PDB file of N, CA and C and ligand atoms in Angstrom:
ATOM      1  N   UNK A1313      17.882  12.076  12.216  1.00  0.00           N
ATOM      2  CA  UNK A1313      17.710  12.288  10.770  1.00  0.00           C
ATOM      3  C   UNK A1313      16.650  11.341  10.233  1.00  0.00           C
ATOM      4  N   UNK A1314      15.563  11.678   9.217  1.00  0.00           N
ATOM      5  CA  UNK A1314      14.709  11.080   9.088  1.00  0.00           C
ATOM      6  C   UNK A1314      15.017  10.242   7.886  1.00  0.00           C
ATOM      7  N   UNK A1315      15.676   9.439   7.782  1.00  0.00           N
ATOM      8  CA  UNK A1315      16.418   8.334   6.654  1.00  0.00           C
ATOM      9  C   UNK A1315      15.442   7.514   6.745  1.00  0.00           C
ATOM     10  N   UNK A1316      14.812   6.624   5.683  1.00  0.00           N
ATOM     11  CA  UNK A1316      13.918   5.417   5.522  1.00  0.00           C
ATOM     12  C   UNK A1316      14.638   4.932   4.245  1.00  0.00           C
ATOM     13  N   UNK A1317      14.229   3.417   4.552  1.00  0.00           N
ATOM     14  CA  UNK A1317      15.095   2.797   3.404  1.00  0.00           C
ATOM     15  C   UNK A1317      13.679   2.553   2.732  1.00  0.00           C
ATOM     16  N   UNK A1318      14.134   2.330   0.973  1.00  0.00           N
ATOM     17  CA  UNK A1318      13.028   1.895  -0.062  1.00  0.00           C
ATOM     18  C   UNK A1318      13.063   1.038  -0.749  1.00  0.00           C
ATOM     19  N   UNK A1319      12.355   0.115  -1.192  1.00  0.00           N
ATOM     20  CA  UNK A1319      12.664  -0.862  -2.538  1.00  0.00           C
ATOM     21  C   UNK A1319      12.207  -0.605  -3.600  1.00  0.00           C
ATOM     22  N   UNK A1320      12.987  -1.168  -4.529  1.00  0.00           N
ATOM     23  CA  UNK A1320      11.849  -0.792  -5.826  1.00  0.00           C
ATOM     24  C   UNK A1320      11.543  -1.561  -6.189  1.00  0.00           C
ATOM     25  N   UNK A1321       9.983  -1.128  -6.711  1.00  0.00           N
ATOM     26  CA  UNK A1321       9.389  -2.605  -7.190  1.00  0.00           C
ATOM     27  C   UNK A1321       9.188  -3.216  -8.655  1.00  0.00           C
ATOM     28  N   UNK A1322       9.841  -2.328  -9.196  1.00  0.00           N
ATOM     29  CA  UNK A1322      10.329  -2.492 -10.594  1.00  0.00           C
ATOM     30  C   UNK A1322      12.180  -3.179 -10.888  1.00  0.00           C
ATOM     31  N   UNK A1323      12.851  -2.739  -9.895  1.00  0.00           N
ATOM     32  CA  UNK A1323      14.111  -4.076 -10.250  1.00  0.00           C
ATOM     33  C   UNK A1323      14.545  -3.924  -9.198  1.00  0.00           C
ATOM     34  N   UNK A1324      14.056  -3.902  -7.586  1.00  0.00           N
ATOM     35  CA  UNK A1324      14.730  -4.560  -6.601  1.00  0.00           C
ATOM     36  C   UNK A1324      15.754  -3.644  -5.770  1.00  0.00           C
ATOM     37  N   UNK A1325      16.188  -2.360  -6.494  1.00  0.00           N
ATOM     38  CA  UNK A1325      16.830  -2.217  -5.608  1.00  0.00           C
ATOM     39  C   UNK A1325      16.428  -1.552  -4.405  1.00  0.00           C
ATOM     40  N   UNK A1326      17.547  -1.427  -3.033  1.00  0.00           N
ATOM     41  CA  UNK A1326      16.753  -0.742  -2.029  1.00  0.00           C
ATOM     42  C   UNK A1326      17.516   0.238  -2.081  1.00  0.00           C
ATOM     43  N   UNK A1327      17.065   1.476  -1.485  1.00  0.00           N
ATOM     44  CA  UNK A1327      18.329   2.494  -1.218  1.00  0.00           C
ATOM     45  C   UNK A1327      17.700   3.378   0.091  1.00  0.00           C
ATOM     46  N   UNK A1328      18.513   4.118   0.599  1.00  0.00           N
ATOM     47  CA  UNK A1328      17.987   4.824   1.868  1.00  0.00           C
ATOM     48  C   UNK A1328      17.824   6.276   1.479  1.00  0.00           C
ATOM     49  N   UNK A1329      16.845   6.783   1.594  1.00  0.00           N
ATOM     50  CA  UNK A1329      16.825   8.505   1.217  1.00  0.00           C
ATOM     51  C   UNK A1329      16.199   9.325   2.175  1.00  0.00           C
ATOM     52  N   UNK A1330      16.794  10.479   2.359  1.00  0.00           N
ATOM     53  CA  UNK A1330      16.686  11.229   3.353  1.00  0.00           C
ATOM     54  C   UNK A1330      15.350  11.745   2.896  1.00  0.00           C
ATOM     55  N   UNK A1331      14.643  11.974   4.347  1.00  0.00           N
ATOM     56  CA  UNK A1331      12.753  12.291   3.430  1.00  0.00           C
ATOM     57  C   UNK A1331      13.039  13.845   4.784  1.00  0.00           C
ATOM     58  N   UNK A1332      12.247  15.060   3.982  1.00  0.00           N
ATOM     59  CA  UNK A1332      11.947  15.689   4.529  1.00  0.00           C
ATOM     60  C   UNK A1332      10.651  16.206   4.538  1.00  0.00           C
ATOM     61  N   UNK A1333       9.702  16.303   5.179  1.00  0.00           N
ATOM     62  CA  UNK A1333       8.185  17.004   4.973  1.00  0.00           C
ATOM     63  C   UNK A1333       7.430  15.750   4.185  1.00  0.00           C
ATOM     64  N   UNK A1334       7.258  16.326   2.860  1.00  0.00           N
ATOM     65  CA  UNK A1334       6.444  15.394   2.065  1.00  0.00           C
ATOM     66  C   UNK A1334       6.978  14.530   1.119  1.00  0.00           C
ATOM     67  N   UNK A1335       8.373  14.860   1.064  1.00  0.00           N
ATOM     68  CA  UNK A1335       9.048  14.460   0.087  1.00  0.00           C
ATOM     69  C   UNK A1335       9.097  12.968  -0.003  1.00  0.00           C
ATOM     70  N   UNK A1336       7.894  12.116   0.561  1.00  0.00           N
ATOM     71  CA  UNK A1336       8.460  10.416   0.597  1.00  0.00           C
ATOM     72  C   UNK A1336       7.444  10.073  -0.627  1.00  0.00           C
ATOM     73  N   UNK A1337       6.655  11.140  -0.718  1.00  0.00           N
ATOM     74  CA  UNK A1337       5.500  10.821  -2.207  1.00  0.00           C
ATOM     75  C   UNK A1337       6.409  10.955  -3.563  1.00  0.00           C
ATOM     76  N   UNK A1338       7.816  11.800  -3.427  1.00  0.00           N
ATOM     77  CA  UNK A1338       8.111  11.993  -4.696  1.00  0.00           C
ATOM     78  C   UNK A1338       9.325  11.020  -4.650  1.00  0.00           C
ATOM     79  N   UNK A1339       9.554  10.315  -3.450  1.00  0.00           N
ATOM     80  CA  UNK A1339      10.885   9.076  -3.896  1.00  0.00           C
ATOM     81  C   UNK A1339      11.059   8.015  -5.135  1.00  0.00           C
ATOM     82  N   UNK A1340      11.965   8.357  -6.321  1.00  0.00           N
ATOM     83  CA  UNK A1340      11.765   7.833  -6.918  1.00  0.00           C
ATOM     84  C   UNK A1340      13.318   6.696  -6.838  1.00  0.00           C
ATOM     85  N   UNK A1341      13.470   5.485  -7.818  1.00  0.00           N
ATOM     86  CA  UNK A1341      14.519   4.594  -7.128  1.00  0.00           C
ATOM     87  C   UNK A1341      15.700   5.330  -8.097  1.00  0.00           C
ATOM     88  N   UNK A1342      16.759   4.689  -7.450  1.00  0.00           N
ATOM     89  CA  UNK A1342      17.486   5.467  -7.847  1.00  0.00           C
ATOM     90  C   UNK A1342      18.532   4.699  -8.594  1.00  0.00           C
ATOM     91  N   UNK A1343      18.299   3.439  -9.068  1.00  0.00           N
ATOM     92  CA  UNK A1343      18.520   2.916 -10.409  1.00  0.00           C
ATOM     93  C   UNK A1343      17.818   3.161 -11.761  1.00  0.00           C
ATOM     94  N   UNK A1344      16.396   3.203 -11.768  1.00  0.00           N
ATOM     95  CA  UNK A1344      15.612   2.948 -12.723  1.00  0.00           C
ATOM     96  C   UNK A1344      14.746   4.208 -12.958  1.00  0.00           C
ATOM     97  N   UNK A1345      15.132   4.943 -11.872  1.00  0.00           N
ATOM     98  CA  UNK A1345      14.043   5.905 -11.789  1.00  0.00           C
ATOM     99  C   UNK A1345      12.453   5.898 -11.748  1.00  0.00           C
ATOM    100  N   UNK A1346      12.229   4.754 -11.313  1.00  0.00           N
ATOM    101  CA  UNK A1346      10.771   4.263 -11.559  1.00  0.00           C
ATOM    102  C   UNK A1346      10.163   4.785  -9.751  1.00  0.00           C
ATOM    103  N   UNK A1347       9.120   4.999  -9.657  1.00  0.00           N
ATOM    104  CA  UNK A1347       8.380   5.978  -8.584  1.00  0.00           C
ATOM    105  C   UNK A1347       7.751   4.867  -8.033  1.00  0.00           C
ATOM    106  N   UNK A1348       7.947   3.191  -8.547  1.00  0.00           N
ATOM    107  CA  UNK A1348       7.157   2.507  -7.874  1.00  0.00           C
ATOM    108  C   UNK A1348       7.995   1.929  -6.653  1.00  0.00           C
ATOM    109  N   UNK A1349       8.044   2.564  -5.186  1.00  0.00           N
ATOM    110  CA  UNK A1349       9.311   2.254  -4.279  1.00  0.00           C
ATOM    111  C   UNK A1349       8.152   2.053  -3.296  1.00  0.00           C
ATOM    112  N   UNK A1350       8.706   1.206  -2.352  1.00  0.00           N
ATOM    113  CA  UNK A1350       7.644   0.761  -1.045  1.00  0.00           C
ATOM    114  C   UNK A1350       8.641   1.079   0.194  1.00  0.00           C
ATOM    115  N   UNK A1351       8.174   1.917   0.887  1.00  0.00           N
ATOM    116  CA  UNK A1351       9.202   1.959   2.173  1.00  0.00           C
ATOM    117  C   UNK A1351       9.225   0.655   2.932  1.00  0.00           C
ATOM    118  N   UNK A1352      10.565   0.561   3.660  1.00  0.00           N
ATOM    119  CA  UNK A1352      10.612  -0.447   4.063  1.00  0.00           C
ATOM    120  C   UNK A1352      10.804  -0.690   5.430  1.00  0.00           C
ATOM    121  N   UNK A1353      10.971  -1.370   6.719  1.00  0.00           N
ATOM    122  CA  UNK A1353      11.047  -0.880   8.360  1.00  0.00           C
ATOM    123  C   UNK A1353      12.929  -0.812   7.781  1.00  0.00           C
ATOM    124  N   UNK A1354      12.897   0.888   8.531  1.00  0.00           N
ATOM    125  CA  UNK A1354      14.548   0.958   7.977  1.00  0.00           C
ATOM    126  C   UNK A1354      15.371   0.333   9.133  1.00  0.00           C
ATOM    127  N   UNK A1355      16.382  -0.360   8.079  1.00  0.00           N
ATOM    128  CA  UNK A1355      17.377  -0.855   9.057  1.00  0.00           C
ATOM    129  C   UNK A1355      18.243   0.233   9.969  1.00  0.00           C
ATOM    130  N   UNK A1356      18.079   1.359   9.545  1.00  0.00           N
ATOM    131  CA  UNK A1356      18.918   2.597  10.357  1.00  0.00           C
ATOM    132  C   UNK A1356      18.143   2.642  11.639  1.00  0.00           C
ATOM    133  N   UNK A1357      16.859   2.440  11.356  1.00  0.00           N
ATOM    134  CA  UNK A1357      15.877   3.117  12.676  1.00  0.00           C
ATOM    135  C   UNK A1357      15.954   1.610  13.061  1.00  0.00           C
ATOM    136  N   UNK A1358      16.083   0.388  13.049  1.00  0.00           N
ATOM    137  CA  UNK A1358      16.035  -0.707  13.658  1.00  0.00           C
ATOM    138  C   UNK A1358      17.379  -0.761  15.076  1.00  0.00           C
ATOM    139  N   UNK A1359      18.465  -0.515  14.062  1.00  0.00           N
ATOM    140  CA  UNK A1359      20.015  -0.613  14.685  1.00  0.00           C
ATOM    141  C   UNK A1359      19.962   0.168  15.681  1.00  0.00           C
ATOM    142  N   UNK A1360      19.535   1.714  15.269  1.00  0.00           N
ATOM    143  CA  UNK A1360      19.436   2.827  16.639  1.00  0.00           C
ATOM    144  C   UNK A1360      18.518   2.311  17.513  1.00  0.00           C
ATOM    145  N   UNK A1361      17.648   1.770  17.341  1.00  0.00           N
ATOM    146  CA  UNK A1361      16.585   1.042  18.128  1.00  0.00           C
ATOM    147  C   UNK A1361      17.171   0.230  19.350  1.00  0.00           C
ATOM    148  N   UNK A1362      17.565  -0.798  18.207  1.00  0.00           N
ATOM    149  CA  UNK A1362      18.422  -1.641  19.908  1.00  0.00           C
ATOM    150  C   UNK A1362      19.506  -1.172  20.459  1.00  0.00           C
ATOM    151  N   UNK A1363      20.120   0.289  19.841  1.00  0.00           N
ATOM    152  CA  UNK A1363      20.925   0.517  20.418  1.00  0.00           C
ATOM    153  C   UNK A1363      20.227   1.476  21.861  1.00  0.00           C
ATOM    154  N   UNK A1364      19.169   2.207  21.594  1.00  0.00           N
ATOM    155  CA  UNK A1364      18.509   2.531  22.577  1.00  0.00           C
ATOM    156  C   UNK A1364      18.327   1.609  23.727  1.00  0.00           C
ATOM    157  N   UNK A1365      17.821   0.508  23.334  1.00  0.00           N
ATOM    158  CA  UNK A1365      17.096  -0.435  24.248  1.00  0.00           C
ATOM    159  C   UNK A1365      18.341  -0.826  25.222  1.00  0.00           C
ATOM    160  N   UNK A1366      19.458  -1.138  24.530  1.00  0.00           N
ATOM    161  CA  UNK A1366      20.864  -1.455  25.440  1.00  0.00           C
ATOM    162  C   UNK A1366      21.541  -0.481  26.455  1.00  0.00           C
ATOM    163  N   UNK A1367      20.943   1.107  26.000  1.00  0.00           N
ATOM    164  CA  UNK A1367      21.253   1.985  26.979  1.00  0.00           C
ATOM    165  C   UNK A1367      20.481   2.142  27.755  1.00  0.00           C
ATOM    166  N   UNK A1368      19.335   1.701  27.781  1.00  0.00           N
ATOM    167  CA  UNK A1368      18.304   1.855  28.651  1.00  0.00           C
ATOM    168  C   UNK A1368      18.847   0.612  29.820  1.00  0.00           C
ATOM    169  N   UNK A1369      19.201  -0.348  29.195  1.00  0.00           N
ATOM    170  CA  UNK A1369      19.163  -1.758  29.870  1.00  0.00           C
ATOM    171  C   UNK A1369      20.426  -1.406  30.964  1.00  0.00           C
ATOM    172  N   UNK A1370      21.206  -0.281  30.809  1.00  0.00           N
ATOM    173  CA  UNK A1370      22.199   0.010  31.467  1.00  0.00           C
ATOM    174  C   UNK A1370      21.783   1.150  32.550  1.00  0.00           C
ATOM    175  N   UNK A1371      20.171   1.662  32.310  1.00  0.00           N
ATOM    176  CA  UNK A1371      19.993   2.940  33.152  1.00  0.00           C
ATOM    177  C   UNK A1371      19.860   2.545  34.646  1.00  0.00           C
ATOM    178  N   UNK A1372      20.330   3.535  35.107  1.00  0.00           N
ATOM    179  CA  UNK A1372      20.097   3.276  36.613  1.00  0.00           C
ATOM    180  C   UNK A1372      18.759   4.004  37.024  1.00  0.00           C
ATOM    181  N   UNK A1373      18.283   4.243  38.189  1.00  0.00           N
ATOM    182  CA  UNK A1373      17.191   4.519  38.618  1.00  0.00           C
ATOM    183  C   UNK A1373      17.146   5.856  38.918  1.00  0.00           C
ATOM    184  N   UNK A1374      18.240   6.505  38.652  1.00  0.00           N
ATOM    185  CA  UNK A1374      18.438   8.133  38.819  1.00  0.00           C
ATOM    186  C   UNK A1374      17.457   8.604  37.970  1.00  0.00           C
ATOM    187  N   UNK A1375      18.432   7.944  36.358  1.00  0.00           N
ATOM    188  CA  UNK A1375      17.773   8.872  34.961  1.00  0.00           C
ATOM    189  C   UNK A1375      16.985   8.106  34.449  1.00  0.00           C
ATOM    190  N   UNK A1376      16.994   6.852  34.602  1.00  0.00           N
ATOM    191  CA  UNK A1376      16.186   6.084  33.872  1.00  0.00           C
ATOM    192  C   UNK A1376      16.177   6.162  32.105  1.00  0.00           C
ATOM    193  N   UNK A1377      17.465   6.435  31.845  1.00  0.00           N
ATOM    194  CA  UNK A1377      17.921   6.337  30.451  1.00  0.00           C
ATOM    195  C   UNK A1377      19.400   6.547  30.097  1.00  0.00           C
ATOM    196  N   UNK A1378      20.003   6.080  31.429  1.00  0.00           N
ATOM    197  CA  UNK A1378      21.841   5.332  30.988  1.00  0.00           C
ATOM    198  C   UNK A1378      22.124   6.457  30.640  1.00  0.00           C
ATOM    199  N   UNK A1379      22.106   8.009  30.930  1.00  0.00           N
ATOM    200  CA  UNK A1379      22.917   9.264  30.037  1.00  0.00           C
ATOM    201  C   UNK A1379      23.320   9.653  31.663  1.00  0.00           C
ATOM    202  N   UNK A1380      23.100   9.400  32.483  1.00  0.00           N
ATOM    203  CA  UNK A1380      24.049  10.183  33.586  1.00  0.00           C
ATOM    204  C   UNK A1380      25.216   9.856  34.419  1.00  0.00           C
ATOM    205  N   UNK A1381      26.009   9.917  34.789  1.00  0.00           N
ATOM    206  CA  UNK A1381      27.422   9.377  35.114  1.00  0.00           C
ATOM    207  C   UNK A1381      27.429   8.058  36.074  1.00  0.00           C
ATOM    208  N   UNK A1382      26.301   8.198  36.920  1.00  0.00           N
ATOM    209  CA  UNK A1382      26.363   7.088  38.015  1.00  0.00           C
ATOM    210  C   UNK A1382      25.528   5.840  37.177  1.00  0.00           C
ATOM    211  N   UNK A1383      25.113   5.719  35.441  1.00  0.00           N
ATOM    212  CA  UNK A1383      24.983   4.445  35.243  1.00  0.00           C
ATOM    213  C   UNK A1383      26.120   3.707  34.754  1.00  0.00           C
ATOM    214  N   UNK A1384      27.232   4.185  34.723  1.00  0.00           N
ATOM    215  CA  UNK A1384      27.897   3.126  34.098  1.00  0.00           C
ATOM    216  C   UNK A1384      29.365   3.098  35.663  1.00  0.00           C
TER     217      UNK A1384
HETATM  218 ZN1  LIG B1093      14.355   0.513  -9.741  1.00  0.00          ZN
END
């Protein structure tokens, strides 16, 4: 799911919104309604990140990505 988190740069808050296509030009915040929002490196795509990296760290040399029965 393509979730990015945003801040706003008018009072701070962040919030995460689901962006589809083009829709990251029309994110507006969702306290203030103000359109001035800066994406931010999302913490969703960070967390799945190392969670990747930890299944990898578990792959064996079969799949080389920890999804087949003989890595664990
Ligand atoms: Zn705001």
């Amino acid at each position: 799911m393509p979730i990015f988190e945003f801040q706003c740069e008018e009072c701070g808050e962040v919030f995460e919104e689901l962006i589809l296509g083009d829709d990251k030009d029309k994110v507006i915040c969702k306290k203030c309604k103000s359109s001035k929002v800066k994406k931010l490196i999302s913490q969703v795509a960070f967390k799945s990140g190392n969670k990747f990296t930890s299944s990898v760290g578990s792959a064996c040399s079969t799949c080389k990505g920890g999804t087949c029965s003989s890595c664990h």
